[in-house]
PDB file of C-alpha atoms in Angstrom:
ATOM      1  CA  MET A   1      -9.282  -7.341  18.683  1.00 94.00           C
ATOM      2  CA  LYS A   2     -11.156  -5.411  16.009  1.00 95.00           C
ATOM      3  CA  LEU A   3      -9.274  -3.301  13.494  1.00 96.00           C
ATOM      4  CA  PHE A   4     -10.740  -0.682  11.189  1.00 97.00           C
ATOM      5  CA  CYS A   5      -8.789   0.437   8.152  1.00 96.00           C
ATOM      6  CA  TYR A   6      -9.616   3.453   6.044  1.00 95.00           C
ATOM      7  CA  ASN A   7      -8.084   2.517   2.697  1.00 92.00           C
ATOM      8  CA  THR A   8      -7.729   5.039  -0.117  1.00 87.00           C
ATOM      9  CA  ASP A   9      -6.383   2.432  -2.533  1.00 82.00           C
ATOM     10  CA  ASP A  10      -8.147  -0.685  -3.834  1.00 80.00           C
ATOM     11  CA  TYR A  11      -5.267  -1.975  -5.942  1.00 75.00           C
ATOM     12  CA  GLY A  12      -1.689  -3.137  -5.349  1.00 76.00           C
ATOM     13  CA  CYS A  13      -0.964  -1.325  -2.081  1.00 83.00           C
ATOM     14  CA  TYR A  14      -4.314  -2.428  -0.692  1.00 86.00           C
ATOM     15  CA  TRP A  15      -3.548  -6.056  -1.502  1.00 83.00           C
ATOM     16  CA  TYR A  16       0.100  -6.134  -0.372  1.00 84.00           C
ATOM     17  CA  ARG A  17      -0.115  -3.821   2.637  1.00 90.00           C
ATOM     18  CA  LEU A  18      -3.610  -4.427   4.015  1.00 91.00           C
ATOM     19  CA  LEU A  19      -5.803  -7.278   2.797  1.00 89.00           C
ATOM     20  CA  THR A  20      -3.118  -9.973   2.596  1.00 87.00           C
ATOM     21  CA  PRO A  21      -1.416  -9.394   5.986  1.00 89.00           C
ATOM     22  CA  PHE A  22      -4.702  -8.762   7.829  1.00 91.00           C
ATOM     23  CA  SER A  23      -6.224 -11.915   6.324  1.00 90.00           C
ATOM     24  CA  LYS A  24      -3.185 -13.940   7.368  1.00 87.00           C
ATOM     25  CA  ILE A  25      -3.325 -12.611  10.929  1.00 90.00           C
ATOM     26  CA  LYS A  26      -7.013 -13.473  11.138  1.00 92.00           C
ATOM     27  CA  GLU A  27      -6.305 -16.971   9.852  1.00 88.00           C
ATOM     28  CA  LYS A  28      -3.634 -17.588  12.489  1.00 89.00           C
ATOM     29  CA  CYS A  29      -5.588 -16.203  15.440  1.00 91.00           C
ATOM     30  CA  ILE A  30      -7.592 -18.680  17.481  1.00 86.00           C
ATOM     31  CA  ASN A  31     -11.216 -18.339  18.625  1.00 87.00           C
ATOM     32  CA  ASN A  32     -11.865 -15.482  16.198  1.00 86.00           C
ATOM     33  CA  SER A  33      -9.769 -13.193  18.387  1.00 92.00           C
ATOM     34  CA  PHE A  34      -8.916 -10.871  15.471  1.00 95.00           C
ATOM     35  CA  ASP A  35     -11.134  -9.280  12.867  1.00 95.00           C
ATOM     36  CA  PHE A  36     -10.903  -6.299  10.520  1.00 95.00           C
ATOM     37  CA  SER A  37     -13.139  -4.121   8.405  1.00 95.00           C
ATOM     38  CA  PHE A  38     -12.671  -1.604   5.594  1.00 95.00           C
ATOM     39  CA  LYS A  39     -16.173  -0.134   5.676  1.00 93.00           C
ATOM     40  CA  ILE A  40     -18.346   1.490   8.326  1.00 95.00           C
ATOM     41  CA  ASP A  41     -21.606   3.401   8.014  1.00 95.00           C
ATOM     42  CA  SER A  42     -20.613   6.436  10.066  1.00 96.00           C
ATOM     43  CA  VAL A  43     -17.574   8.047  11.650  1.00 96.00           C
ATOM     44  CA  GLU A  44     -19.120   7.494  15.088  1.00 96.00           C
ATOM     45  CA  GLN A  45     -18.763   3.720  14.671  1.00 97.00           C
ATOM     46  CA  ILE A  46     -15.016   4.123  15.175  1.00 97.00           C
ATOM     47  CA  LYS A  47     -15.673   3.641  18.908  1.00 97.00           C
ATOM     48  CA  ASP A  48     -16.438  -0.037  18.226  1.00 96.00           C
ATOM     49  CA  PHE A  49     -12.835  -0.777  17.172  1.00 97.00           C
ATOM     50  CA  ASP A  50      -9.584  -1.316  19.062  1.00 97.00           C
ATOM     51  CA  ILE A  51      -7.185   0.002  16.410  1.00 97.00           C
ATOM     52  CA  VAL A  52      -7.600   2.360  13.458  1.00 98.00           C
ATOM     53  CA  VAL A  53      -5.344   2.244  10.393  1.00 97.00           C
ATOM     54  CA  LEU A  54      -5.308   5.156   7.954  1.00 97.00           C
ATOM     55  CA  GLN A  55      -3.835   3.984   4.683  1.00 96.00           C
ATOM     56  CA  ARG A  56      -2.397   6.943   2.793  1.00 93.00           C
ATOM     57  CA  ALA A  57      -5.176   9.200   4.115  1.00 94.00           C
ATOM     58  CA  THR A  58      -5.273  12.417   2.080  1.00 93.00           C
ATOM     59  CA  ASP A  59      -8.742  13.833   2.692  1.00 95.00           C
ATOM     60  CA  GLY A  60     -11.101  15.221   5.280  1.00 95.00           C
ATOM     61  CA  LEU A  61     -12.656  11.852   6.024  1.00 96.00           C
ATOM     62  CA  GLY A  62      -9.289  10.521   7.135  1.00 96.00           C
ATOM     63  CA  VAL A  63      -8.952  13.516   9.448  1.00 97.00           C
ATOM     64  CA  ASP A  64     -12.456  12.868  10.835  1.00 97.00           C
ATOM     65  CA  PHE A  65     -11.636   9.219  11.522  1.00 97.00           C
ATOM     66  CA  LEU A  66      -8.490  10.224  13.407  1.00 98.00           C
ATOM     67  CA  ILE A  67     -10.274  12.868  15.504  1.00 98.00           C
ATOM     68  CA  GLU A  68     -13.042  10.430  16.424  1.00 98.00           C
ATOM     69  CA  ALA A  69     -10.534   7.719  17.356  1.00 98.00           C
ATOM     70  CA  LYS A  70      -8.688  10.148  19.617  1.00 97.00           C
ATOM     71  CA  LYS A  71     -11.939  10.922  21.442  1.00 97.00           C
ATOM     72  CA  HIS A  72     -12.107   7.274  22.492  1.00 97.00           C
ATOM     73  CA  ASN A  73      -8.340   6.808  23.095  1.00 97.00           C
ATOM     74  CA  ILE A  74      -8.076   4.370  20.201  1.00 98.00           C
ATOM     75  CA  PRO A  75      -4.541   3.978  18.761  1.00 97.00           C
ATOM     76  CA  VAL A  76      -4.159   5.246  15.197  1.00 97.00           C
ATOM     77  CA  ILE A  77      -1.599   3.972  12.688  1.00 97.00           C
ATOM     78  CA  TYR A  78      -0.783   5.858   9.484  1.00 97.00           C
ATOM     79  CA  GLU A  79       0.225   3.356   6.793  1.00 96.00           C
ATOM     80  CA  VAL A  80       2.036   4.431   3.626  1.00 95.00           C
ATOM     81  CA  ASP A  81       4.534   2.990   1.161  1.00 91.00           C
ATOM     82  CA  ASP A  82       5.168   6.088  -0.940  1.00 89.00           C
ATOM     83  CA  SER A  83       7.064   9.349  -0.470  1.00 90.00           C
ATOM     84  CA  LEU A  84       3.980  11.555  -0.710  1.00 91.00           C
ATOM     85  CA  PHE A  85       5.878  14.858  -0.697  1.00 89.00           C
ATOM     86  CA  ASN A  86       8.385  13.870  -3.358  1.00 87.00           C
ATOM     87  CA  ILE A  87       6.297  13.026  -6.418  1.00 86.00           C
ATOM     88  CA  ALA A  88       7.667  13.916  -9.860  1.00 83.00           C
ATOM     89  CA  ASP A  89       5.577  16.339 -11.903  1.00 86.00           C
ATOM     90  CA  THR A  90       5.442  13.709 -14.672  1.00 80.00           C
ATOM     91  CA  ASN A  91       3.515  11.358 -12.370  1.00 82.00           C
ATOM     92  CA  PRO A  92      -0.279  11.316 -12.932  1.00 81.00           C
ATOM     93  CA  ALA A  93      -0.745  11.664  -9.140  1.00 85.00           C
ATOM     94  CA  TYR A  94       1.312  14.870  -8.938  1.00 89.00           C
ATOM     95  CA  LYS A  95      -1.612  17.304  -9.215  1.00 91.00           C
ATOM     96  CA  HIS A  96      -3.536  15.531  -6.478  1.00 91.00           C
ATOM     97  CA  TYR A  97      -0.732  15.327  -3.939  1.00 91.00           C
ATOM     98  CA  THR A  98       0.371  18.941  -4.406  1.00 93.00           C
ATOM     99  CA  ARG A  99      -3.067  20.364  -3.560  1.00 94.00           C
ATOM    100  CA  LYS A 100      -3.094  22.406  -0.339  1.00 95.00           C
ATOM    101  CA  ASP A 101      -6.024  20.511   1.189  1.00 95.00           C
ATOM    102  CA  VAL A 102      -4.367  17.179   0.465  1.00 95.00           C
ATOM    103  CA  ARG A 103      -1.058  18.328   1.959  1.00 93.00           C
ATOM    104  CA  TYR A 104      -2.902  19.529   5.055  1.00 95.00           C
ATOM    105  CA  ALA A 105      -4.748  16.214   5.492  1.00 95.00           C
ATOM    106  CA  ILE A 106      -1.518  14.229   5.124  1.00 94.00           C
ATOM    107  CA  ASN A 107       0.399  16.405   7.579  1.00 93.00           C
ATOM    108  CA  TYR A 108      -2.425  16.384  10.124  1.00 95.00           C
ATOM    109  CA  THR A 109      -3.042  12.642  10.076  1.00 96.00           C
ATOM    110  CA  VAL A 110       0.661  11.729  10.040  1.00 94.00           C
ATOM    111  CA  ASN A 111       1.590  14.087  12.871  1.00 93.00           C
ATOM    112  CA  ASN A 112      -1.366  13.113  15.054  1.00 95.00           C
ATOM    113  CA  SER A 113      -1.226   9.363  14.543  1.00 96.00           C
ATOM    114  CA  ASP A 114       0.351   7.244  17.259  1.00 96.00           C
ATOM    115  CA  TYR A 115       2.496   5.223  14.885  1.00 95.00           C
ATOM    116  CA  MET A 116       3.447   5.117  11.247  1.00 96.00           C
ATOM    117  CA  THR A 117       4.221   2.041   9.155  1.00 96.00           C
ATOM    118  CA  VAL A 118       6.297   2.150   5.971  1.00 96.00           C
ATOM    119  CA  SER A 119       7.761  -0.452   3.626  1.00 94.00           C
ATOM    120  CA  THR A 120      11.454   0.515   3.524  1.00 95.00           C
ATOM    121  CA  PRO A 121      14.226   2.052   5.682  1.00 96.00           C
ATOM    122  CA  TYR A 122      14.454   4.875   3.119  1.00 94.00           C
ATOM    123  CA  LEU A 123      10.829   5.860   3.704  1.00 95.00           C
ATOM    124  CA  SER A 124      11.365   5.723   7.453  1.00 95.00           C
ATOM    125  CA  GLU A 125      14.232   8.215   7.248  1.00 94.00           C
ATOM    126  CA  TYR A 126      12.314  10.282   4.686  1.00 93.00           C
ATOM    127  CA  TYR A 127       9.327  10.852   6.976  1.00 93.00           C
ATOM    128  CA  LYS A 128      11.478  11.444  10.027  1.00 92.00           C
ATOM    129  CA  LYS A 129      13.121  14.276   8.120  1.00 90.00           C
ATOM    130  CA  GLU A 130      10.031  15.543   6.254  1.00 87.00           C
ATOM    131  CA  VAL A 131       7.504  15.690   9.102  1.00 86.00           C
ATOM    132  CA  GLY A 132       9.583  14.886  12.176  1.00 85.00           C
ATOM    133  CA  LYS A 133       7.748  11.619  12.803  1.00 84.00           C
ATOM    134  CA  GLN A 134       9.766   9.306  15.062  1.00 86.00           C
ATOM    135  CA  GLU A 135       7.306   6.492  15.856  1.00 90.00           C
ATOM    136  CA  ILE A 136       7.858   4.653  12.567  1.00 95.00           C
ATOM    137  CA  VAL A 137       7.832   0.888  12.089  1.00 95.00           C
ATOM    138  CA  ILE A 138       9.278  -0.701   8.936  1.00 95.00           C
ATOM    139  CA  LEU A 139       7.066  -3.479   7.557  1.00 93.00           C
ATOM    140  CA  PRO A 140       8.544  -4.749   4.248  1.00 91.00           C
ATOM    141  CA  ASN A 141       6.197  -5.775   1.465  1.00 86.00           C
ATOM    142  CA  SER A 142       5.707  -9.521   1.468  1.00 77.00           C
ATOM    143  CA  ILE A 143       3.323 -12.147   0.173  1.00 70.00           C
ATOM    144  CA  PRO A 144       2.469 -15.583   1.594  1.00 65.00           C
ATOM    145  CA  LEU A 145       3.926 -18.567  -0.212  1.00 62.00           C
ATOM    146  CA  SER A 146       1.195 -21.020   0.738  1.00 60.00           C
ATOM    147  CA  LYS A 147      -0.583 -22.892  -2.043  1.00 55.00           C
ATOM    148  CA  GLU A 148      -3.830 -21.014  -1.495  1.00 53.00           C
ATOM    149  CA  TYR A 149      -2.217 -17.908  -3.011  1.00 50.00           C
ATOM    150  CA  ASP A 150      -0.487 -19.772  -5.829  1.00 53.00           C
ATOM    151  CA  ARG A 151      -3.171 -18.888  -8.382  1.00 50.00           C
ATOM    152  CA  THR A 152      -1.145 -17.113 -11.034  1.00 52.00           C
ATOM    153  CA  ASN A 153       0.991 -20.160 -11.905  1.00 53.00           C
ATOM    154  CA  LEU A 154       3.929 -17.872 -12.572  1.00 48.00           C
ATOM    155  CA  VAL A 155       6.522 -20.603 -13.027  1.00 51.00           C
ATOM    156  CA  GLN A 156       5.696 -23.657 -15.075  1.00 52.00           C
ATOM    157  CA  LYS A 157       8.543 -26.091 -14.549  1.00 54.00           C
ATOM    158  CA  LYS A 158       7.327 -28.391 -17.283  1.00 55.00           C
ATOM    159  CA  SER A 159       7.561 -25.631 -19.876  1.00 60.00           C
ATOM    160  CA  GLY A 160      11.165 -24.856 -18.989  1.00 68.00           C
ATOM    161  CA  LYS A 161      10.474 -21.134 -19.136  1.00 79.00           C
ATOM    162  CA  PHE A 162      11.334 -18.597 -16.457  1.00 84.00           C
ATOM    163  CA  ARG A 163       8.537 -16.114 -15.835  1.00 81.00           C
ATOM    164  CA  ILE A 164       8.892 -12.643 -14.320  1.00 82.00           C
ATOM    165  CA  LEU A 165       5.827 -10.919 -12.888  1.00 78.00           C
ATOM    166  CA  LEU A 166       5.713  -7.122 -12.979  1.00 76.00           C
ATOM    167  CA  THR A 167       2.949  -5.258 -11.169  1.00 73.00           C
ATOM    168  CA  GLY A 168       2.069  -1.576 -11.058  1.00 71.00           C
ATOM    169  CA  GLY A 169      -0.501   0.998 -12.088  1.00 70.00           C
ATOM    170  CA  ILE A 170      -0.352   3.977 -14.416  1.00 69.00           C
ATOM    171  CA  SER A 171       1.441   6.012 -11.724  1.00 69.00           C
ATOM    172  CA  HIS A 172       4.520   3.924 -12.550  1.00 71.00           C
ATOM    173  CA  THR A 173       4.737   5.320 -16.084  1.00 71.00           C
ATOM    174  CA  GLY A 174       8.012   7.062 -15.218  1.00 71.00           C
ATOM    175  CA  ASP A 175       9.524   3.832 -13.919  1.00 71.00           C
ATOM    176  CA  TRP A 176       8.676   2.107 -17.165  1.00 73.00           C
ATOM    177  CA  SER A 177      10.418   4.801 -19.207  1.00 70.00           C
ATOM    178  CA  PHE A 178      13.815   3.350 -18.353  1.00 72.00           C
ATOM    179  CA  MET A 179      12.799  -0.274 -17.643  1.00 78.00           C
ATOM    180  CA  ALA A 180      10.734  -1.223 -20.671  1.00 79.00           C
ATOM    181  CA  ASN A 181      13.570  -1.502 -23.197  1.00 81.00           C
ATOM    182  CA  THR A 182      15.655  -3.563 -20.768  1.00 85.00           C
ATOM    183  CA  PHE A 183      12.892  -6.115 -20.223  1.00 83.00           C
ATOM    184  CA  ARG A 184      12.080  -6.236 -23.928  1.00 84.00           C
ATOM    185  CA  ASP A 185      15.717  -6.982 -24.773  1.00 88.00           C
ATOM    186  CA  LEU A 186      15.892  -9.540 -21.965  1.00 88.00           C
ATOM    187  CA  VAL A 187      12.995 -11.497 -23.407  1.00 87.00           C
ATOM    188  CA  HIS A 188      14.272 -11.194 -27.000  1.00 87.00           C
ATOM    189  CA  ASN A 189      17.802 -12.333 -26.142  1.00 90.00           C
ATOM    190  CA  SER A 190      16.574 -15.274 -24.053  1.00 88.00           C
ATOM    191  CA  LYS A 191      15.286 -16.945 -27.228  1.00 85.00           C
ATOM    192  CA  GLY A 192      12.008 -17.978 -25.623  1.00 84.00           C
ATOM    193  CA  GLU A 193      13.389 -19.033 -22.243  1.00 87.00           C
ATOM    194  CA  ILE A 194      12.106 -15.939 -20.385  1.00 88.00           C
ATOM    195  CA  GLU A 195       8.604 -14.496 -20.335  1.00 85.00           C
ATOM    196  CA  ILE A 196       7.364 -11.238 -18.797  1.00 81.00           C
ATOM    197  CA  MET A 197       3.899 -11.262 -17.223  1.00 80.00           C
ATOM    198  CA  ILE A 198       2.412  -7.845 -16.492  1.00 78.00           C
ATOM    199  CA  PHE A 199      -0.305  -7.298 -13.910  1.00 72.00           C
ATOM    200  CA  GLY A 200      -1.600  -3.751 -14.270  1.00 71.00           C
ATOM    201  CA  PHE A 201      -0.422  -0.950 -16.556  1.00 71.00           C
ATOM    202  CA  VAL A 202       1.254  -2.013 -19.820  1.00 72.00           C
ATOM    203  CA  PRO A 203       3.628   0.592 -21.323  1.00 66.00           C
ATOM    204  CA  LYS A 204       3.577   1.346 -25.050  1.00 67.00           C
ATOM    205  CA  ALA A 205       7.260   0.404 -25.273  1.00 60.00           C
ATOM    206  CA  LEU A 206       6.281  -3.232 -24.772  1.00 60.00           C
TER     207      LEU A 206
END
């Protein structure tokens, strides 16, 4: 089986929702029976794949990939872990996702895909109500616990400290507005027993 994924994100969502699970599936499959790709040279090459995944597709290229896949009866999955129609105007992504062409691309690809995958039951109900999509599968975010992925050394038992890893980009600025002070006080009151490790955007409050 060959899977093509059109990813519009090269950061956290890409790692958690695409690269990590696809890599794990490939590792577990025998005789190289599964492979995946994020890049192709032309839309016409879609015919060489068995499944197409559109990760948060919001542009004309995503629409083109879907149309080409349909020509060859290739199943299309729309993957998303955000509520794309419910973004606060304080979010840096607000201007992008409220554009008419972006809204059109999202609606077209979601409504014409065969299935949709989301990370939470809330998002499943949200899209059923927002766009009437019923073929939704909930795939929670997860990471493998094997040693090969244990590169961050988050918990050092010998040090006696408890480490908390926080990840997120600048689009999570609003989340930090009410979390930053809590985490700062948590670390201060722990008297050195708790550390916060941040992977991504660091708010000024910290």
